[in-house]
Coordinates of C-alpha atoms in Angstrom, one line a residue:
Chain A
M1 CA 66.0 -23.5 300.0
R2 CA 64.7 -26.5 298.1
T3 CA 64.3 -28.4 301.3
A4 CA 62.5 -25.5 303.0
F5 CA 60.2 -25.3 300.0
I6 CA 59.2 -29.0 299.9
E7 CA 58.8 -29.2 303.7
S8 CA 56.5 -26.2 303.6
L9 CA 54.6 -27.4 300.6
S10 CA 54.1 -30.8 302.2
Q11 CA 52.8 -29.1 305.3
A12 CA 50.4 -27.0 303.2
A13 CA 49.3 -30.1 301.3
S14 CA 48.5 -32.0 304.4
E15 CA 46.2 -29.2 305.4
N16 CA 44.7 -28.6 302.0
P17 CA 43.7 -31.6 299.9
D18 CA 43.4 -29.5 296.7
I19 CA 47.1 -28.9 296.4
W20 CA 48.9 -30.7 293.6
L21 CA 52.5 -30.8 292.5
L22 CA 53.8 -31.4 289.0
C23 CA 57.4 -31.6 287.9
G24 CA 59.1 -31.7 284.5
D25 CA 61.3 -34.7 285.4
L26 CA 63.5 -32.6 287.6
G27 CA 63.7 -32.4 291.4
Y28 CA 65.6 -35.6 292.2
S29 CA 66.3 -35.9 295.9
V30 CA 64.0 -33.0 296.6
L31 CA 60.4 -33.8 295.7
E32 CA 60.4 -37.4 296.9
P33 CA 58.9 -36.7 300.3
F34 CA 55.9 -35.0 298.7
A35 CA 55.5 -37.8 296.2
A36 CA 55.6 -40.4 298.9
K37 CA 53.1 -38.7 301.1
F38 CA 50.6 -37.5 298.4
P39 CA 51.0 -39.9 295.4
E40 CA 47.6 -39.1 294.0
R41 CA 48.5 -35.4 293.9
Y42 CA 52.0 -35.7 292.5
L43 CA 52.8 -36.1 288.8
N44 CA 56.1 -36.2 286.9
V45 CA 54.8 -34.9 283.6
G46 CA 58.1 -35.8 281.7
V47 CA 60.4 -33.5 280.0
A48 CA 57.6 -31.4 278.5
E49 CA 57.2 -28.0 280.1
Q50 CA 54.6 -26.7 277.6
N51 CA 52.4 -29.6 278.4
M52 CA 53.1 -29.3 282.1
A53 CA 52.0 -25.6 282.2
G54 CA 48.8 -26.4 280.2
I55 CA 48.0 -29.4 282.4
A56 CA 48.5 -27.3 285.5
A57 CA 46.1 -24.7 284.1
G58 CA 43.5 -27.4 283.3
I59 CA 43.8 -28.9 286.8
A60 CA 43.6 -25.4 288.4
L61 CA 40.6 -24.4 286.3
S62 CA 39.0 -27.5 287.8
G63 CA 39.3 -26.0 291.3
K64 CA 42.7 -27.1 292.4
T65 CA 45.9 -25.3 293.5
V66 CA 48.8 -26.5 291.3
F67 CA 52.5 -26.1 291.9
I68 CA 54.8 -26.8 288.9
Y69 CA 58.5 -27.3 289.6
S70 CA 61.7 -27.4 287.4
I71 CA 65.0 -25.6 286.8
G72 CA 65.2 -21.9 286.1
N73 CA 64.3 -21.3 282.5
F74 CA 62.4 -24.5 281.9
P75 CA 59.1 -23.8 283.8
T76 CA 59.3 -20.1 282.8
L77 CA 60.8 -19.2 279.5
R78 CA 60.3 -22.5 277.8
C79 CA 56.5 -22.3 278.3
L80 CA 56.1 -18.6 278.6
E81 CA 53.0 -18.4 276.3
Q82 CA 51.3 -21.1 278.3
L83 CA 51.9 -19.1 281.4
R84 CA 50.6 -16.0 279.8
N85 CA 47.5 -17.4 278.1
D86 CA 46.5 -20.5 279.9
V87 CA 47.5 -19.6 283.5
C88 CA 47.6 -15.8 283.9
Y89 CA 44.9 -14.8 281.4
H90 CA 42.5 -17.2 283.1
G91 CA 43.7 -16.3 286.6
A92 CA 44.4 -20.0 287.2
D93 CA 45.7 -20.9 290.6
V94 CA 49.1 -22.1 289.4
K95 CA 52.4 -21.6 291.2
I96 CA 55.6 -21.7 289.1
V97 CA 58.5 -22.7 291.2
A98 CA 62.0 -22.5 289.6
V99 CA 65.1 -23.7 291.3
G100 CA 68.5 -22.4 290.3
A101 CA 68.1 -18.6 290.5
G102 CA 70.8 -16.6 288.8
Y103 CA 74.2 -18.4 288.8
A104 CA 73.1 -21.2 291.3
Y105 CA 73.9 -23.9 288.7
G106 CA 77.3 -22.4 288.3
S107 CA 79.4 -24.6 286.1
Q108 CA 76.4 -26.2 284.4
G109 CA 76.6 -23.3 282.0
Y110 CA 74.5 -20.6 280.4
T111 CA 71.5 -22.8 279.6
H112 CA 71.0 -23.3 283.3
H113 CA 71.6 -19.7 284.4
A114 CA 68.3 -18.0 285.2
L115 CA 69.1 -14.3 284.6
E116 CA 66.0 -12.8 283.1
D117 CA 63.2 -14.9 284.7
A118 CA 62.1 -12.6 287.5
G119 CA 61.7 -9.7 285.2
I120 CA 59.9 -11.7 282.5
M121 CA 57.6 -13.3 285.1
S122 CA 56.8 -9.9 286.6
M123 CA 55.5 -8.7 283.2
L124 CA 52.8 -11.3 283.2
P125 CA 49.3 -10.1 284.1
G126 CA 48.0 -10.8 287.6
I127 CA 51.0 -12.8 288.7
E128 CA 52.7 -12.4 292.1
V129 CA 56.5 -12.8 292.1
F130 CA 58.6 -13.8 295.1
V131 CA 62.4 -13.9 295.3
P132 CA 63.3 -15.0 298.8
C133 CA 66.8 -14.5 300.2
D134 CA 66.9 -17.4 302.7
P135 CA 65.0 -20.5 303.9
A136 CA 62.9 -18.5 306.3
E137 CA 61.5 -16.4 303.5
V138 CA 61.1 -19.5 301.3
R139 CA 58.9 -21.0 304.1
A140 CA 56.9 -17.8 304.4
A141 CA 56.5 -17.5 300.6
T142 CA 55.4 -21.1 300.1
R143 CA 52.8 -20.7 302.8
L144 CA 51.6 -17.5 301.3
I145 CA 51.3 -18.6 297.7
A146 CA 49.7 -21.9 298.7
A147 CA 46.8 -19.9 300.0
S148 CA 46.8 -16.8 297.7
G149 CA 44.5 -18.2 295.0
K150 CA 46.5 -16.3 292.4
P151 CA 49.2 -17.2 289.8
S152 CA 52.5 -16.9 291.5
Y153 CA 56.2 -17.2 290.7
L154 CA 58.6 -18.5 293.3
R155 CA 62.3 -18.2 292.5
L156 CA 64.6 -20.5 294.6
S157 CA 68.3 -20.8 294.6
R158 CA 69.5 -24.3 295.5
Q159 CA 70.6 -25.6 298.9
G160 CA 72.6 -24.7 301.9
E161 CA 71.7 -21.0 302.0
P162 CA 71.8 -19.6 305.6
N163 CA 69.1 -17.6 307.2
L164 CA 70.0 -14.0 307.0
G165 CA 67.7 -12.4 309.5
A166 CA 65.1 -12.7 312.2
V167 CA 61.7 -14.2 311.7
V168 CA 59.6 -13.1 308.7
T169 CA 56.6 -11.1 309.8
D170 CA 55.1 -10.0 306.5
L171 CA 56.7 -11.3 303.4
R172 CA 55.0 -8.7 301.3
K173 CA 56.9 -5.9 303.0
P174 CA 60.7 -5.3 302.8
R175 CA 62.5 -7.2 305.6
I176 CA 65.2 -5.4 307.5
L177 CA 68.3 -7.6 307.7
R178 CA 70.5 -4.8 309.1
E179 CA 69.6 -1.5 310.5
G180 CA 71.2 1.6 309.0
R181 CA 69.8 4.7 307.3
D182 CA 72.5 6.7 305.5
I183 CA 72.9 4.1 302.7
V184 CA 70.3 1.4 302.2
I185 CA 71.0 -1.7 300.1
L186 CA 67.8 -3.3 298.8
A187 CA 68.6 -6.9 297.9
S188 CA 66.5 -9.7 296.5
G189 CA 67.5 -13.4 296.7
P190 CA 70.5 -15.0 298.5
I191 CA 72.9 -12.5 297.2
A192 CA 71.6 -10.4 300.1
S193 CA 74.3 -12.2 302.1
R194 CA 76.9 -10.2 300.0
A195 CA 75.1 -7.0 300.9
L196 CA 75.4 -7.8 304.5
D197 CA 79.1 -8.5 304.1
A198 CA 79.6 -5.3 302.2
A199 CA 77.7 -3.3 304.8
G200 CA 79.9 -4.8 307.5
K201 CA 83.0 -3.6 305.7
L202 CA 81.6 -0.1 305.0
A203 CA 80.5 0.2 308.6
G204 CA 84.1 0.1 309.7
R205 CA 84.6 3.2 307.6
G206 CA 82.0 5.3 309.3
C207 CA 78.9 4.6 307.1
H208 CA 75.6 3.7 308.7
I209 CA 74.4 1.2 306.0
G210 CA 71.3 -0.8 306.1
V211 CA 70.3 -4.0 304.3
V212 CA 66.8 -4.8 303.4
S213 CA 65.5 -7.9 301.7
V214 CA 62.9 -7.3 299.0
S215 CA 61.5 -10.7 298.3
C216 CA 58.1 -9.7 297.0
L217 CA 58.8 -8.1 293.6
K218 CA 55.2 -8.0 292.6
P219 CA 53.1 -6.5 293.9
L220 CA 55.9 -4.2 295.1
D221 CA 55.0 -2.4 298.3
E222 CA 56.0 1.1 297.1
A223 CA 55.0 2.8 300.4
A224 CA 57.2 0.4 302.4
I225 CA 60.1 0.8 300.0
R226 CA 59.8 4.6 300.4
D227 CA 59.7 4.2 304.1
A228 CA 62.8 1.9 304.2
V229 CA 64.9 4.4 302.4
R230 CA 63.4 7.7 303.7
S231 CA 66.6 9.0 305.3
A232 CA 69.1 7.5 302.8
S233 CA 71.4 9.6 300.7
L234 CA 72.1 6.6 298.5
V235 CA 69.9 3.6 297.5
V236 CA 71.7 0.5 296.2
T237 CA 69.8 -2.4 294.6
L238 CA 71.5 -5.8 294.5
E239 CA 70.2 -8.7 292.6
E240 CA 71.4 -12.0 290.9
H241 CA 69.6 -11.0 287.7
I242 CA 70.1 -8.6 284.9
L243 CA 69.2 -5.1 285.8
R244 CA 66.6 -4.6 283.1
G245 CA 63.2 -5.7 284.4
G246 CA 64.5 -6.8 287.8
L247 CA 64.7 -5.2 291.3
F248 CA 66.6 -2.2 290.0
S249 CA 64.1 -1.4 287.3
L250 CA 61.2 -1.8 289.8
V251 CA 62.8 0.4 292.5
A252 CA 64.0 3.0 290.1
G253 CA 60.4 3.2 288.8
V254 CA 59.1 3.9 292.3
F255 CA 61.1 7.1 292.5
A256 CA 61.2 8.2 288.8
A257 CA 58.5 10.7 289.0
D258 CA 59.6 12.3 292.3
A259 CA 61.0 15.8 292.1
K260 CA 63.3 15.1 295.0
R261 CA 64.6 11.6 295.0
P262 CA 67.5 9.5 296.2
P263 CA 70.0 8.3 293.7
V264 CA 69.5 4.6 293.0
M265 CA 72.5 2.6 292.0
G266 CA 71.8 -0.8 290.5
L267 CA 74.1 -3.7 291.0
G268 CA 73.3 -6.8 289.0
I269 CA 74.5 -9.2 286.3
P270 CA 75.6 -7.6 283.0
E271 CA 73.7 -8.8 279.9
Q272 CA 75.7 -11.5 278.2
G273 CA 75.5 -9.9 274.8
G274 CA 75.6 -13.3 273.1
K275 CA 78.8 -14.4 274.8
T276 CA 78.9 -17.7 276.4
S277 CA 79.7 -17.8 280.1
S278 CA 82.7 -19.6 281.4
A279 CA 82.6 -22.5 283.8
G280 CA 82.7 -21.6 287.5
S281 CA 81.0 -21.9 290.8
R282 CA 78.2 -19.5 291.6
E283 CA 80.6 -17.5 293.8
A284 CA 83.2 -17.3 291.0
L285 CA 80.6 -16.2 288.4
L286 CA 79.2 -13.6 290.7
D287 CA 82.7 -12.2 291.3
A288 CA 83.4 -12.2 287.6
A289 CA 80.1 -10.3 287.0
G290 CA 81.3 -7.5 289.3
L291 CA 79.4 -8.6 292.3
S292 CA 82.1 -9.6 294.7
V293 CA 81.9 -8.1 298.2
E294 CA 85.0 -6.1 297.5
T295 CA 83.6 -4.7 294.2
I296 CA 80.2 -3.9 295.9
V297 CA 82.1 -2.0 298.6
A298 CA 84.3 -0.2 296.0
R299 CA 81.3 0.8 293.8
I300 CA 79.4 2.2 296.8
E301 CA 82.5 4.1 297.9
Q302 CA 83.0 5.5 294.4
S303 CA 79.4 6.7 294.4
L304 CA 79.8 8.4 297.7
A305 CA 83.1 10.0 296.6
K306 CA 81.3 11.7 293.7
R307 CA 78.7 13.3 295.9
Chain B
M1 CA 25.5 -36.9 290.1
M2 CA 25.6 -36.8 286.3
R3 CA 24.3 -33.7 284.6
P4 CA 21.3 -34.2 282.3
N5 CA 21.8 -33.7 278.6
L6 CA 21.1 -30.3 277.1
P7 CA 18.2 -31.4 275.0
E8 CA 16.3 -32.5 278.1
L9 CA 16.8 -29.0 279.5
R10 CA 16.4 -26.8 276.4
N11 CA 14.3 -28.7 273.9
L12 CA 17.1 -28.5 271.3
P13 CA 16.6 -29.6 267.7
E14 CA 18.0 -32.6 266.0
P15 CA 21.7 -32.3 265.1
I16 CA 21.1 -31.7 261.4
E17 CA 18.8 -28.8 262.1
F18 CA 21.1 -27.5 264.8
A19 CA 24.0 -27.5 262.4
R20 CA 21.9 -25.6 259.8
R21 CA 21.1 -22.9 262.4
I22 CA 24.7 -22.4 263.6
R23 CA 26.0 -22.3 260.1
A24 CA 23.6 -19.5 259.3
H25 CA 24.5 -17.6 262.4
A26 CA 28.2 -17.9 261.8
L27 CA 27.8 -16.7 258.2
R28 CA 25.8 -13.6 259.3
M29 CA 28.3 -12.9 262.1
V30 CA 31.4 -13.2 259.9
H31 CA 29.7 -11.0 257.3
A32 CA 28.7 -8.3 259.7
A33 CA 32.0 -8.2 261.4
K34 CA 34.0 -8.6 258.2
A35 CA 35.8 -11.3 260.1
S36 CA 37.9 -14.3 259.0
H37 CA 37.8 -18.1 259.5
I38 CA 34.4 -18.9 258.1
G39 CA 35.8 -22.0 256.3
G40 CA 37.0 -23.6 259.5
C41 CA 33.7 -22.7 261.2
L42 CA 31.6 -24.5 258.6
S43 CA 33.8 -27.6 258.6
M44 CA 33.0 -28.3 262.3
A45 CA 29.3 -27.5 262.3
E46 CA 28.2 -31.1 262.7
I47 CA 30.8 -31.8 265.3
L48 CA 29.5 -29.0 267.5
A49 CA 25.9 -29.9 266.7
V50 CA 26.3 -33.5 267.9
L51 CA 28.4 -32.6 270.9
Y52 CA 25.9 -30.0 272.2
T53 CA 22.7 -31.8 271.3
R54 CA 23.7 -35.3 272.0
I55 CA 26.8 -35.7 274.1
L56 CA 27.8 -33.0 276.5
R57 CA 26.3 -33.0 280.0
L58 CA 25.9 -29.3 280.6
D59 CA 23.5 -26.9 282.2
P60 CA 23.4 -23.3 280.9
A61 CA 21.7 -22.3 284.2
E62 CA 24.7 -23.7 286.1
P63 CA 27.7 -23.3 283.7
Q64 CA 30.3 -23.8 286.4
S65 CA 28.9 -27.0 287.8
P66 CA 31.9 -29.1 289.0
S67 CA 30.4 -32.3 287.5
R68 CA 29.9 -30.9 284.0
D69 CA 31.6 -32.3 280.9
R70 CA 34.2 -29.9 279.5
F71 CA 34.6 -28.9 275.9
V72 CA 37.8 -27.2 275.0
L73 CA 37.9 -25.5 271.6
S74 CA 41.6 -25.5 270.7
K75 CA 41.2 -24.1 267.2
G76 CA 40.2 -20.8 268.9
H77 CA 40.0 -18.9 265.6
A78 CA 36.8 -20.8 264.5
T79 CA 34.8 -19.0 267.1
A80 CA 31.8 -17.5 265.4
I81 CA 30.2 -20.9 265.2
M82 CA 31.2 -21.7 268.8
Y83 CA 29.4 -18.6 270.1
A84 CA 26.4 -19.4 267.8
T85 CA 26.3 -22.9 269.4
L86 CA 26.3 -21.6 272.9
A87 CA 23.6 -19.0 272.1
E88 CA 21.4 -21.8 270.5
C89 CA 21.9 -23.8 273.7
G90 CA 20.7 -20.9 275.9
F91 CA 23.9 -19.8 277.5
F92 CA 23.0 -16.3 276.3
S93 CA 20.6 -14.7 273.9
L94 CA 20.9 -15.0 270.1
A95 CA 20.8 -11.2 269.9
E96 CA 24.2 -11.0 271.6
L97 CA 25.8 -12.6 268.5
D98 CA 25.2 -9.3 266.8
T99 CA 28.1 -7.8 268.9
Y100 CA 30.6 -10.3 267.5
C101 CA 34.0 -8.5 267.2
R102 CA 32.3 -5.1 267.9
D103 CA 34.0 -2.5 270.1
G104 CA 33.6 -3.4 273.7
S105 CA 32.0 -6.8 273.1
I106 CA 33.1 -9.9 275.0
F107 CA 32.7 -11.8 271.8
T108 CA 36.3 -11.6 270.5
G109 CA 37.5 -13.0 267.3
H110 CA 39.3 -15.8 269.1
V111 CA 37.3 -17.7 271.6
S112 CA 37.1 -16.0 275.0
H113 CA 36.3 -17.4 278.4
A114 CA 34.5 -14.2 279.2
V115 CA 31.6 -15.7 277.2
P116 CA 29.3 -17.9 279.3
G117 CA 29.8 -21.6 278.4
V118 CA 33.3 -21.1 277.1
E119 CA 35.8 -23.1 279.2
V120 CA 39.1 -21.6 278.1
S121 CA 40.3 -18.8 275.8
T122 CA 42.4 -20.1 273.0
G123 CA 43.7 -18.7 269.7
S124 CA 47.4 -19.5 270.0
L125 CA 47.4 -23.0 268.6
G126 CA 48.6 -26.0 270.5
H127 CA 47.3 -24.9 273.9
G128 CA 43.9 -26.6 274.2
L129 CA 45.0 -30.3 274.5
P130 CA 47.3 -29.9 277.5
I131 CA 44.6 -27.9 279.3
A132 CA 42.1 -30.6 278.4
I133 CA 44.4 -33.2 279.8
G134 CA 44.7 -31.3 283.1
M135 CA 40.9 -31.2 283.2
A136 CA 40.6 -34.9 282.5
L137 CA 43.1 -35.7 285.3
A138 CA 41.2 -33.5 287.7
A139 CA 37.8 -35.0 286.6
R140 CA 39.2 -38.5 287.1
S141 CA 40.5 -37.6 290.5
A142 CA 37.1 -36.1 291.5
G143 CA 35.3 -39.3 290.4
R144 CA 32.2 -37.6 289.2
G145 CA 32.3 -39.2 285.7
A146 CA 32.9 -36.0 283.8
R147 CA 34.4 -36.3 280.4
V148 CA 36.6 -33.8 278.5
F149 CA 36.3 -33.2 274.7
C150 CA 38.9 -31.2 272.9
L151 CA 38.6 -30.0 269.3
L152 CA 41.8 -29.5 267.3
S153 CA 42.4 -28.3 263.8
D154 CA 44.6 -30.3 261.5
G155 CA 47.0 -27.4 261.0
E156 CA 47.6 -27.0 264.7
C157 CA 48.9 -30.6 264.9
D158 CA 52.1 -29.0 263.6
E159 CA 52.6 -27.6 267.2
G160 CA 55.0 -29.7 269.3
S161 CA 53.0 -29.0 272.5
N162 CA 50.2 -31.2 271.1
W163 CA 52.6 -34.1 270.7
E164 CA 53.7 -33.7 274.3
G165 CA 50.1 -34.2 275.2
I166 CA 49.5 -37.0 272.7
L167 CA 52.4 -38.8 274.4
F168 CA 51.1 -38.1 277.9
A169 CA 47.4 -39.0 277.7
P170 CA 47.7 -42.7 276.9
H171 CA 50.6 -43.2 279.4
H172 CA 48.1 -42.0 282.1
K173 CA 45.2 -44.0 280.6
L174 CA 43.0 -40.9 280.3
S175 CA 39.9 -42.8 279.0
N176 CA 37.7 -39.8 279.9
L177 CA 39.5 -37.7 277.3
C178 CA 38.4 -37.4 273.7
V179 CA 40.2 -35.4 271.0
I180 CA 38.4 -34.6 267.8
V181 CA 40.5 -33.4 264.9
D182 CA 38.6 -31.3 262.4
F183 CA 40.6 -32.7 259.5
N184 CA 39.5 -30.4 256.7
K185 CA 42.9 -30.7 254.9
I186 CA 43.6 -27.0 254.5
Q187 CA 45.6 -24.8 256.8
S188 CA 46.7 -21.2 256.8
F189 CA 49.0 -21.1 253.8
G190 CA 48.0 -24.1 251.8
S191 CA 46.9 -27.7 252.0
V192 CA 48.1 -29.8 255.0
A193 CA 49.7 -32.1 252.6
E194 CA 51.8 -29.3 251.1
V195 CA 52.7 -27.3 254.2
L196 CA 53.6 -30.1 256.6
N197 CA 52.2 -33.5 255.8
L198 CA 50.5 -35.3 258.7
D199 CA 50.2 -38.7 257.0
P200 CA 50.0 -41.4 258.1
F201 CA 47.9 -39.5 260.6
A202 CA 45.8 -42.3 262.2
E203 CA 48.8 -44.5 262.5
K204 CA 50.7 -41.8 264.4
W205 CA 47.9 -41.6 267.0
K206 CA 47.7 -45.4 267.2
S207 CA 51.4 -45.8 267.7
F208 CA 51.2 -43.3 270.6
G209 CA 48.6 -45.5 272.2
W210 CA 45.3 -43.9 271.4
H211 CA 41.9 -45.4 270.5
V212 CA 41.5 -44.1 267.0
E213 CA 38.2 -43.6 265.1
E214 CA 38.2 -42.2 261.6
I215 CA 34.8 -41.0 260.4
D216 CA 33.1 -38.6 258.0
G217 CA 32.9 -35.5 260.2
H218 CA 29.6 -34.4 258.6
D219 CA 27.9 -37.7 259.4
V220 CA 25.9 -36.9 262.5
A221 CA 25.0 -40.6 263.2
A222 CA 28.7 -41.6 263.0
L223 CA 29.7 -38.7 265.2
E224 CA 27.1 -39.6 267.8
K225 CA 28.2 -43.2 267.8
V226 CA 31.9 -42.6 268.4
L227 CA 31.4 -39.7 270.8
S228 CA 28.9 -41.6 272.9
A229 CA 31.5 -44.3 273.5
V230 CA 33.6 -42.0 275.7
P231 CA 35.0 -43.0 278.2
A232 CA 36.5 -45.7 276.1
A233 CA 36.2 -49.2 277.5
S234 CA 39.7 -49.8 276.3
G235 CA 41.1 -47.5 279.0
K236 CA 42.7 -45.4 276.3
P237 CA 42.0 -41.8 275.4
T238 CA 40.0 -41.5 272.2
V239 CA 40.8 -39.5 269.1
V240 CA 38.2 -39.0 266.4
I241 CA 39.8 -38.0 263.2
A242 CA 36.8 -36.3 261.5
H243 CA 37.3 -36.0 257.8
T244 CA 35.6 -32.8 256.9
V245 CA 35.4 -30.2 254.1
K246 CA 36.6 -26.7 254.7
G247 CA 33.7 -24.3 254.0
K248 CA 31.2 -27.2 254.1
G249 CA 27.7 -26.4 252.9
V250 CA 28.5 -23.3 250.8
S251 CA 29.5 -24.4 247.3
F252 CA 31.8 -21.5 246.6
M253 CA 33.6 -21.8 249.9
E254 CA 34.2 -25.5 249.9
N255 CA 37.9 -26.5 249.8
K256 CA 38.9 -22.9 249.1
L257 CA 41.9 -21.6 251.0
E258 CA 40.7 -18.0 250.6
W259 CA 37.8 -18.6 252.9
H260 CA 40.2 -19.0 255.8
Y261 CA 40.5 -15.2 255.5
R262 CA 37.6 -13.6 253.5
S263 CA 34.3 -12.5 254.7
P264 CA 31.4 -12.7 252.2
S265 CA 29.9 -9.6 250.5
D266 CA 26.2 -8.9 250.8
E267 CA 25.5 -10.8 247.6
L268 CA 27.6 -13.8 248.6
L269 CA 26.1 -13.9 252.1
A270 CA 22.7 -14.1 250.5
Q271 CA 23.8 -17.0 248.3
A272 CA 25.5 -18.8 251.2
L273 CA 22.5 -18.5 253.4
A274 CA 20.3 -19.9 250.7
E275 CA 22.6 -22.8 250.3
V276 CA 22.7 -23.7 254.0
G277 CA 18.9 -23.4 254.1
A278 CA 18.6 -20.3 256.2

């Protein structure tokens, strides 16, 4: 994902001389191609995210398009008020790019787990929020935000994620990764691969189960979400994020006022409740959080059995 | 192409007269709105007067000109006198100052970029300098010779974000950046010395690599001299530590913490206006 991002950004920057990239002293072995090609538009600000966000706003308010890049919570929560006031309130053309979505930094521990970022970023005024599930969506998202003229948040995992579906035609709309209308899993981020695995197992048991990637959390295309689940007896959301404020909250909100609505089951990471997380790979931590493929299958089956 | 100075465009008065006018406007505005922060407005009257009548290359008819100098008011609470300054310069009419803090007005109690001539909204302290640094980087890259001036309060130098910026600007040799600190020695809950001492203040900036000037912030000639020298020939960013008096010009407000909050009664307004010569 990181590679797809920097390649797409470099392409956009070669076409648009107003694109700048700032980093908070992170991005080793990722950002170098951009820095080498556009040294006058690349800046390592140092380990100082508040300053980075403010500087980005100042450059953007001077007519530029500025990407800022760091790990998970650092370019988001650490400088949240700068993003709220300096970037979003002014409508400054700043793109916040965070690498390490969810448990991507696994054994690095809780400080490096981005679990609330997408929800918190979604609450900021005027920002657009993208949580791509694979490199193809990362490329589409990078191209889109480079030209949108709006504050944007792009949530990346790390590296080595496979492409999960065919070409991306319109990133703002849900992308069907697997056809199926009885049960539809709406997934955001690379955890969509677990949705596909779960759907494969459930298919063997007679369920027609679809998987849809929702990478554009804001603005959420409500009409397209409704269309994607119009025949479903059960909607499942799956995200590498806490449920509050993330995909589940947004999708549940779409249907909340409907007199007749599908049940929406949210699968995500439980709040930590002040407990420290244990060491482990991303995969192990997801499993421990109740998001193994087997658990996803079991929870969907339990939900169906109650009906 | 360089922008002409405002006085050439607007026939502005001398700085001392300009400062007198904006003090009077600010007193009337704060009184009418029952608003706060008059003390910190009065301490920076001469700084704004010199900037807007002698230094900044701006054109109210073209407030978004890419080659303009930028002024970032980081102490966004001291906004009555900022709006008064922009009105005197012709960015909008003086009559609009009467709407300060009224329902539906764009003239909010912390400075708003909805107001013509205001570059950025501030109010949460410690935001202005990083934004100004970004503007200075962009201005240097554009090569049009624009300069960026940023006015900080002394109290907001408690914010860590400022020190991130203070570390950054000399490293990148931002000689087109000038910070002015309105060092009036009183912050929200007491004197700067009591709440969180900044001393030795000039030495801190020097050790971070800034070109430091320390002057009387009410001396218009001294202000014009140091601000005219931006961009600094040394290749360093400049900080002007402007020693000022909170509430300057109104005897009963000078050096009084309470005028960070209070608005004057009708009687005190009349006395204050008489003292500033309105």
